[in-house]
Short mmCIF file of C-alpha atoms in Angstrom, two decimals:
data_model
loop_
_atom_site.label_atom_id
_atom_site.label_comp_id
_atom_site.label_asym_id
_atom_site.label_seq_id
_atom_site.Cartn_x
_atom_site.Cartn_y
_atom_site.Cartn_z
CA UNK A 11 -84.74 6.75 11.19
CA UNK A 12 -85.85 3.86 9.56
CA UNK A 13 -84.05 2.40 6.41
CA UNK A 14 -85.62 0.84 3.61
CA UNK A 15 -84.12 -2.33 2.28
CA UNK A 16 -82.84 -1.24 -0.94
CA UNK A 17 -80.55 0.97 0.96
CA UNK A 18 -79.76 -0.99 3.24
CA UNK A 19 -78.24 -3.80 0.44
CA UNK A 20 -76.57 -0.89 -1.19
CA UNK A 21 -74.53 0.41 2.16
CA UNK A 22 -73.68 -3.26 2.64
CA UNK A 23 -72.22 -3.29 -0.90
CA UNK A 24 -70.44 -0.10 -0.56
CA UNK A 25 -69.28 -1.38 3.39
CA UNK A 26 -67.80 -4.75 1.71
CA UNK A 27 -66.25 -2.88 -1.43
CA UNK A 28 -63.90 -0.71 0.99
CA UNK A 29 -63.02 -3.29 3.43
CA UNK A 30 -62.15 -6.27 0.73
CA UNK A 31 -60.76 -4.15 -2.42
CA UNK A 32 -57.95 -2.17 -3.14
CA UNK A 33 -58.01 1.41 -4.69
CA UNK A 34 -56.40 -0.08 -7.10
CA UNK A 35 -58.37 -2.86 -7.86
CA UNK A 36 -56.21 -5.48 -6.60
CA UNK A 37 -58.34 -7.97 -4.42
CA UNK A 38 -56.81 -9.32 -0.49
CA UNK A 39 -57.41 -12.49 0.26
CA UNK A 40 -57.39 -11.67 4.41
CA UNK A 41 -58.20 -8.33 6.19
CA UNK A 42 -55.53 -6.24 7.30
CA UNK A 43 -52.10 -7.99 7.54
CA UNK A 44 -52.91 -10.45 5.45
CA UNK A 45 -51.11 -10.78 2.06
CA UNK A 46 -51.22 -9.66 -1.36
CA UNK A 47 -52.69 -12.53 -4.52
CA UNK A 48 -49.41 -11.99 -6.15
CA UNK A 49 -46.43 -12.99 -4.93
CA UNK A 50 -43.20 -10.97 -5.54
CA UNK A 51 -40.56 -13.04 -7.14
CA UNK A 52 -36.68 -12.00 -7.88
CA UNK A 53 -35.31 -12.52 -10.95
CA UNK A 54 -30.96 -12.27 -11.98
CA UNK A 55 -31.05 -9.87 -14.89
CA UNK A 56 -26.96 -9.45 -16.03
CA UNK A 57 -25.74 -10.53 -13.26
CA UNK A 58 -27.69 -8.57 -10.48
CA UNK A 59 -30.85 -10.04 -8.08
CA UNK A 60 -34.31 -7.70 -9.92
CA UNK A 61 -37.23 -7.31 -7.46
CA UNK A 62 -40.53 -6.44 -9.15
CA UNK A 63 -42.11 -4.47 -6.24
CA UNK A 64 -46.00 -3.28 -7.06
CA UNK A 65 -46.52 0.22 -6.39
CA UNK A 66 -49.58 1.51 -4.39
CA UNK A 67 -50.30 4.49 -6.50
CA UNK A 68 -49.58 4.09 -10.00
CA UNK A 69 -51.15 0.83 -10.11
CA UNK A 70 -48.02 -1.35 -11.85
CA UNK A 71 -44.64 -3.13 -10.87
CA UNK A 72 -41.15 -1.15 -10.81
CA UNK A 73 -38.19 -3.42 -11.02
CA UNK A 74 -35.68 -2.66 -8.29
CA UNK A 75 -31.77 -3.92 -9.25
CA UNK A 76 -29.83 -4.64 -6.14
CA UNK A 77 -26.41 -4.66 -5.59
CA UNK A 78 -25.29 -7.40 -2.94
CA UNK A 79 -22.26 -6.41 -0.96
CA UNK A 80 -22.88 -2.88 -1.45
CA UNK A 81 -26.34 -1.83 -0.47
CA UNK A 82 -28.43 -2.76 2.51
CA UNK A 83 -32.24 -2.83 3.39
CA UNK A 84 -32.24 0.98 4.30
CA UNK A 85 -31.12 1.93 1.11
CA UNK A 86 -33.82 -0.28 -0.83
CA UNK A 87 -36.38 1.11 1.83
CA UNK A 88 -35.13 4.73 0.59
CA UNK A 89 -35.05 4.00 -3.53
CA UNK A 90 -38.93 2.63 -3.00
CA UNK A 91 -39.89 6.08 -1.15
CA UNK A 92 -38.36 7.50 -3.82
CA UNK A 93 -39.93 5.84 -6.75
CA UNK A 94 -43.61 6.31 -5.27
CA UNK A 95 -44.49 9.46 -3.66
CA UNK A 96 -47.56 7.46 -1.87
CA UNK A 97 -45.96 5.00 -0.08
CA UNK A 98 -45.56 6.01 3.41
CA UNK A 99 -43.69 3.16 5.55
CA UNK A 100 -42.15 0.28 3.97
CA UNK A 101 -40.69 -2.88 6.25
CA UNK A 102 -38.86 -6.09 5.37
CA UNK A 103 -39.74 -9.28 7.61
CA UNK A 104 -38.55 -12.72 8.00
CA UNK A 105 -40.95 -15.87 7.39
CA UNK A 106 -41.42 -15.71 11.38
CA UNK A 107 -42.62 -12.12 11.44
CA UNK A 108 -39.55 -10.35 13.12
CA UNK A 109 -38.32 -7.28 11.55
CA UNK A 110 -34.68 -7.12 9.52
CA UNK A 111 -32.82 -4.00 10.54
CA UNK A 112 -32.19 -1.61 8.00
CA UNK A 113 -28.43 -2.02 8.59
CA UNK A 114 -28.76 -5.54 7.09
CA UNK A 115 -26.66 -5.77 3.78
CA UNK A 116 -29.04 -7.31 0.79
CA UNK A 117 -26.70 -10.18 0.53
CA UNK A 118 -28.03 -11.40 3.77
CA UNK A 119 -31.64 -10.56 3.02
CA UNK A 120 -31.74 -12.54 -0.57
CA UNK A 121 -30.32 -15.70 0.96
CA UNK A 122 -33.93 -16.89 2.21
CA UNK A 123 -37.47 -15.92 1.63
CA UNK A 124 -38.65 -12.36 2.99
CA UNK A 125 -42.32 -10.30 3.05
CA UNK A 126 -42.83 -6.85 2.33
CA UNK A 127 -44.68 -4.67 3.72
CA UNK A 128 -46.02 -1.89 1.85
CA UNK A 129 -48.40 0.89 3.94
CA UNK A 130 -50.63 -1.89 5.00
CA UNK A 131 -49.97 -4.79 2.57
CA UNK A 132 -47.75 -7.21 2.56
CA UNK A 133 -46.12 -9.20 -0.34
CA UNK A 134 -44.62 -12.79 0.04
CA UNK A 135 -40.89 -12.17 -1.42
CA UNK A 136 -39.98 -15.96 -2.76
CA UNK A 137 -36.02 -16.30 -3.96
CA UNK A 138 -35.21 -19.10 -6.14
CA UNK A 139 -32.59 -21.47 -5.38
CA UNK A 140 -30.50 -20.67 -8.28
CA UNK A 141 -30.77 -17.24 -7.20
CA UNK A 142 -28.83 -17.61 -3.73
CA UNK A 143 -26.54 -20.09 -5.42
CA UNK A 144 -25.18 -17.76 -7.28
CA UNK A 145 -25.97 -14.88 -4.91
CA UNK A 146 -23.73 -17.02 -2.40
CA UNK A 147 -21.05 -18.39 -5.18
CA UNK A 148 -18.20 -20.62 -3.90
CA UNK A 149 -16.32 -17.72 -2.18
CA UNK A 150 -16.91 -14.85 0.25
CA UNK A 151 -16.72 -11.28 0.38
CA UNK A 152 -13.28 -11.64 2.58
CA UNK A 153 -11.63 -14.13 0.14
CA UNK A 154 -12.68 -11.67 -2.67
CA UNK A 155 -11.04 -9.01 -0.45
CA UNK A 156 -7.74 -10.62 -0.15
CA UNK A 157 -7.55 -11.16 -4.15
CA UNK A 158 -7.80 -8.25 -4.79
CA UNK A 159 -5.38 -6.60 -2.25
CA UNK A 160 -2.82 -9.10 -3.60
CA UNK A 161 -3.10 -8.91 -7.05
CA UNK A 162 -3.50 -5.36 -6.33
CA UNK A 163 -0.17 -5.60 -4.08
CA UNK A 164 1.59 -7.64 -6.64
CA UNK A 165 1.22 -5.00 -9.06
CA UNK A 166 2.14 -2.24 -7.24
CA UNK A 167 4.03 -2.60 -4.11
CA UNK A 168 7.29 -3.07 -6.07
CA UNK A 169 6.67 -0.10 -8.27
CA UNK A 170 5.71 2.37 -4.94
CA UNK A 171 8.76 1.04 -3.11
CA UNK A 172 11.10 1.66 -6.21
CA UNK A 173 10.34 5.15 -6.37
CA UNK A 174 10.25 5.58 -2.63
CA UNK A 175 14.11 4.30 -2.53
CA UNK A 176 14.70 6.62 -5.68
CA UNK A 177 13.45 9.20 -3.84
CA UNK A 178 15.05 8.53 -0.50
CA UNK A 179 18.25 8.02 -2.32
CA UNK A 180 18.64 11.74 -4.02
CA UNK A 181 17.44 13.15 -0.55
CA UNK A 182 20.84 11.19 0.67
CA UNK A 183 22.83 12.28 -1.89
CA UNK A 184 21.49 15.81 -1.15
CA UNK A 185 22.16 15.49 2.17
CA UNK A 186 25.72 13.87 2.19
CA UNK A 187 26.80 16.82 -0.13
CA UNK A 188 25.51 19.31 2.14
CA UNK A 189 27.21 17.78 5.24
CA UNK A 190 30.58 17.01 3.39
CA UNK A 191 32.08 20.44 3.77
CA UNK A 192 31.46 20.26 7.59
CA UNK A 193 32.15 17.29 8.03
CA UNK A 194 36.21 18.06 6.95
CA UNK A 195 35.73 20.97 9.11
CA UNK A 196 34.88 19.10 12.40
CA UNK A 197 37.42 16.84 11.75
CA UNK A 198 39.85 18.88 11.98
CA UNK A 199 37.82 20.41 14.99
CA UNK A 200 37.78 17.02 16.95
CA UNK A 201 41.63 16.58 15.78
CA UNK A 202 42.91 19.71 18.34
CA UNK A 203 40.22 18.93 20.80
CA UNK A 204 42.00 15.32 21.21
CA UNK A 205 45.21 16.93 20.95
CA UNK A 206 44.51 19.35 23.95
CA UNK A 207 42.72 17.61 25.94
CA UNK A 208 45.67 14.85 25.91
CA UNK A 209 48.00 17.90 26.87
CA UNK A 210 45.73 18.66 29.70
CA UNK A 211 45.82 14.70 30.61
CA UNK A 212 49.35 14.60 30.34
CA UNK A 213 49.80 17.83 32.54
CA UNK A 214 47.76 16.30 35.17
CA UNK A 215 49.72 13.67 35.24
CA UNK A 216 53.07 15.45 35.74
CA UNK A 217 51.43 17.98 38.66
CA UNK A 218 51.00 14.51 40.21
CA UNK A 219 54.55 13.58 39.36
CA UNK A 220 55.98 16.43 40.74
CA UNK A 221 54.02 16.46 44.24
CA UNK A 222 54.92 13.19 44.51
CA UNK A 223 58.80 14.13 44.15
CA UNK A 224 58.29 16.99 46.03
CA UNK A 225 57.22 15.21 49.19
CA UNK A 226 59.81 12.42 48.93
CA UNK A 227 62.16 14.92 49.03
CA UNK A 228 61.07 16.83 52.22
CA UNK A 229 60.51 13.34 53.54
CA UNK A 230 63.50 11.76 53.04
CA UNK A 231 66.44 14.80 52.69
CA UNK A 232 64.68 17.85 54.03
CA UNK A 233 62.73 16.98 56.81
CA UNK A 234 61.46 13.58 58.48
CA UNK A 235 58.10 12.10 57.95
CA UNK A 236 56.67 13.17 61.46
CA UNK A 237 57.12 16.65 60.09
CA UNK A 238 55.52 16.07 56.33
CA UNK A 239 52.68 13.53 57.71
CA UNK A 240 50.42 16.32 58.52
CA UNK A 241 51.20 17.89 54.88
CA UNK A 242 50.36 15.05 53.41
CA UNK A 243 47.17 14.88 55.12
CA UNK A 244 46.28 18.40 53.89
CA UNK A 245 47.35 18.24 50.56
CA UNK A 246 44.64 14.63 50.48
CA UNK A 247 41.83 16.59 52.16
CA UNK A 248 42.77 19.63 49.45
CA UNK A 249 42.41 17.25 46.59
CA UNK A 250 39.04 15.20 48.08
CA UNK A 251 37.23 19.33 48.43
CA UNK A 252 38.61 20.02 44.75
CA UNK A 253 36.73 16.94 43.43
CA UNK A 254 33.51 17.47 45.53
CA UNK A 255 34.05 21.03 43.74
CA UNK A 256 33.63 19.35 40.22
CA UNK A 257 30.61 17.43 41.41
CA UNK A 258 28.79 20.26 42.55
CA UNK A 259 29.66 22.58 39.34
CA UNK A 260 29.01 19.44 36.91
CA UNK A 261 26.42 17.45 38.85
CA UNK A 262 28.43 13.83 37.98
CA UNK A 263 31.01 12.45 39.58
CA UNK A 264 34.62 13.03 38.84
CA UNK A 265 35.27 9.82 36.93
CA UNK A 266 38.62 10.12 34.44
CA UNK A 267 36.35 8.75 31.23
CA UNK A 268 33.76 11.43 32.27
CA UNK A 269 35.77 14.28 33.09
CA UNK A 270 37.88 13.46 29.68
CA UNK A 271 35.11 13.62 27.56
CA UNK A 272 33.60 16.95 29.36
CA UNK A 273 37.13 18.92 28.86
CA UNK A 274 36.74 17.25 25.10
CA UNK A 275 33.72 18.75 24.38
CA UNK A 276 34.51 22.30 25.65
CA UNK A 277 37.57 22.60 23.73
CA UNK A 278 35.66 21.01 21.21
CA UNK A 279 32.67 24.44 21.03
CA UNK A 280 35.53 26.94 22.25
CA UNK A 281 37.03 26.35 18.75
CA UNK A 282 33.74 25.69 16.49
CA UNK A 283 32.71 29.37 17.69
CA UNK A 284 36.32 30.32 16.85
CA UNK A 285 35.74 28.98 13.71
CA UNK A 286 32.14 29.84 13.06
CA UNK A 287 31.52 26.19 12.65
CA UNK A 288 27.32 25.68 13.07
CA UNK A 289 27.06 23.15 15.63
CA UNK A 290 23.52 22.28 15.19
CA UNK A 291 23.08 22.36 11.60
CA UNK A 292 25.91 19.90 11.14
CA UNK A 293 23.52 17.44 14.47
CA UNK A 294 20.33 18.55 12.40
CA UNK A 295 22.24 16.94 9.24
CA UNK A 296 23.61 14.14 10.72
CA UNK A 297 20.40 13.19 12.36
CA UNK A 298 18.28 13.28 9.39
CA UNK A 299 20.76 11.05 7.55
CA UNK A 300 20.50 8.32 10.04
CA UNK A 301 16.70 8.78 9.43
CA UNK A 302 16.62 8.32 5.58
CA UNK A 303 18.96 5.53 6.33
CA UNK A 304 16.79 3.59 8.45
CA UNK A 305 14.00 3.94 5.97
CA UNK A 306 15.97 2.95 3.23
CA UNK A 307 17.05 -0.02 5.43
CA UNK A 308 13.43 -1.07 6.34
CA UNK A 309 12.11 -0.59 2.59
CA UNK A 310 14.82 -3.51 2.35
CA UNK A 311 13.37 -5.86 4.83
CA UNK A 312 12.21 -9.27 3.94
CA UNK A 313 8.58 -8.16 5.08
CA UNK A 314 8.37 -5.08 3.57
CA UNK A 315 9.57 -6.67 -0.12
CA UNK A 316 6.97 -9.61 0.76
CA UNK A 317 10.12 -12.37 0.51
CA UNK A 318 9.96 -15.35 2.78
CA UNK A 319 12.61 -14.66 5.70
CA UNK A 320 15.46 -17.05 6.03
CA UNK A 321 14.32 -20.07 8.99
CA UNK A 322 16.26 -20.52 12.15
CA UNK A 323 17.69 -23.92 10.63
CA UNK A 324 18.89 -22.53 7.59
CA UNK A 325 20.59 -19.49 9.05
CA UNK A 326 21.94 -21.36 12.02
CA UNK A 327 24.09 -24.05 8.75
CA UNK A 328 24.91 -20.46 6.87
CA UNK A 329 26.57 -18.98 10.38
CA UNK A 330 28.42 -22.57 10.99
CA UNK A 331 29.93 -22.79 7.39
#
């Protein structure tokens, strides 16, 4: 099919048109991945970077306010999706051409010079000097961080830990009345456990007495020692099998501090269930006493009320004088 040459100049036309301008009118200077006339500039508008982004199919700039410290790339990605229905991929690169990862905060992404890729344009991103100095400022995020959690600790900290010890104080008070009655009671429980258990001691001790004079006197008066030898032997052996009998009843050996305490304590719950005295509330009670107290003690350390604890030095002259 030949074409004449009118037709010819007008497909050329129409061929240069859509490979050199914009729908939008905007004119490239290169083919595709080259970048936009305009350059995209940010601006500090009360306080906060402004990027004037141009959007593909309303044919204008929207002004985009970030928030350094609190927003990253992805989330300026997602508010320019939002803003223009037609743009369809959107990418932030550094001046060498690498990709920044979504995850990057925008504090890091305004400190230097970016592009901007839009569908298949990309805009040269330029931030002024004046704008990462006082993007930047004289401190970091962390030593922002730590003002604030003092001044916010100074402020607070001694009003939380006065009502904790308020608090922990009326449940001891609570708790100390509650035990108080059974307290007198188990002291006057413990008093005839000690005083039976002595009597059981001090019975012991005369059965002992009175073997003892026994023997002598069959030794010494009744009969001669060749006779009582073999009694005495016995009546050893009799006493080794009776304390082999405690160890295998008790599991411990038959140690006089041990086996004291053991008849202690069973006098001791013969007469609490005499006297309907509750065993385990009165532990429960006394255990949850101890508790509070230990809180209340460490809500009075040196650490806890943020004072300076005393040196080595200066605690070592205090002990001397």
């Amino acid at each position: 099919v030949r074409v004449g040459p009118f037709k010819m100049a007008l497909l050329t036309c129409r061929y240069l048109l859509g490979k050199y301008v914009r729908p939008n009118g905007l004119w490239r200077l290169y083919s595709n991945g080259g970048y936009s006339v305009r350059p995209v500039s940010v601006t500090i508008r009360q306080g906060f970077p402004v990027l004037a982004v141009p959007l593909p199919s309303r044919n204008e700039s929207c002004d985009f306010i970030l928030r350094p410290h609190l927003q990253t790339v992805g989330d300026f990605i997602n508010h320019v999706k939002a803003e223009d229905g037609g743009v369809d991929s959107v990418g932030v690169y550094t001046m060498e051409g690498n990709k920044i990862a979504q995850s990057t905060g925008v504090d890091l992404l305004l400190s230097s010079d970016f592009d901007l890729k839009i569908n298949d344009i990309k805009y040269r991103v330029e931030v002024p000097e004046e704008s990462k100095f006082s993007l930047n400022g004289e401190q970091s995020l962390s030593d922002v961080r730590n003002m604030v959690h003092k001044l916010y600790t100074s402020l607070n900290v001694d009003r939380h830990q006065l009502s904790k010890e308020l608090e922990l104080r009326g449940q001891l008070e609570q708790l100390n009345a509650e035990i108080l009655p059974l307290r007198m009671q188990r002291l006057k429980i413990a008093e005839q456990s000690s005083r039976r258990t002595n009597v059981v001691i001090w019975c012991g001790m005369a059965y002992m007495s009175l073997q003892f004079g026994f023997f002598a006197r069959l030794t010494w008066w009744e009969y001669s020692w060749d006779i009582m030898e073999p009694v005495t032997y016995f009546a050893t052996y009799a006493t080794s099998m009776a304390m082999f009998a405690y160890f295998i009843l008790t599991k411990q050996e038959y140690i006089y501090p041990d086996a004291s305490d053991r008849q202690y304590l069973g006098f001791f719950h013969r007469i609490s269930r005499r006297h309907k005295f509750d065993v385990d509330r009165y532990n429960h009670l006394s255990d949850t006493i101890a508790k509070v107290e230990g809180e209340l003690q460490r809500l009075h350390d040196p650490l806890q009320l943020n004072l300076p604890t005393p040196s080595p030095d200066h605690s070592g002259q205090q002990a001397k004088e």
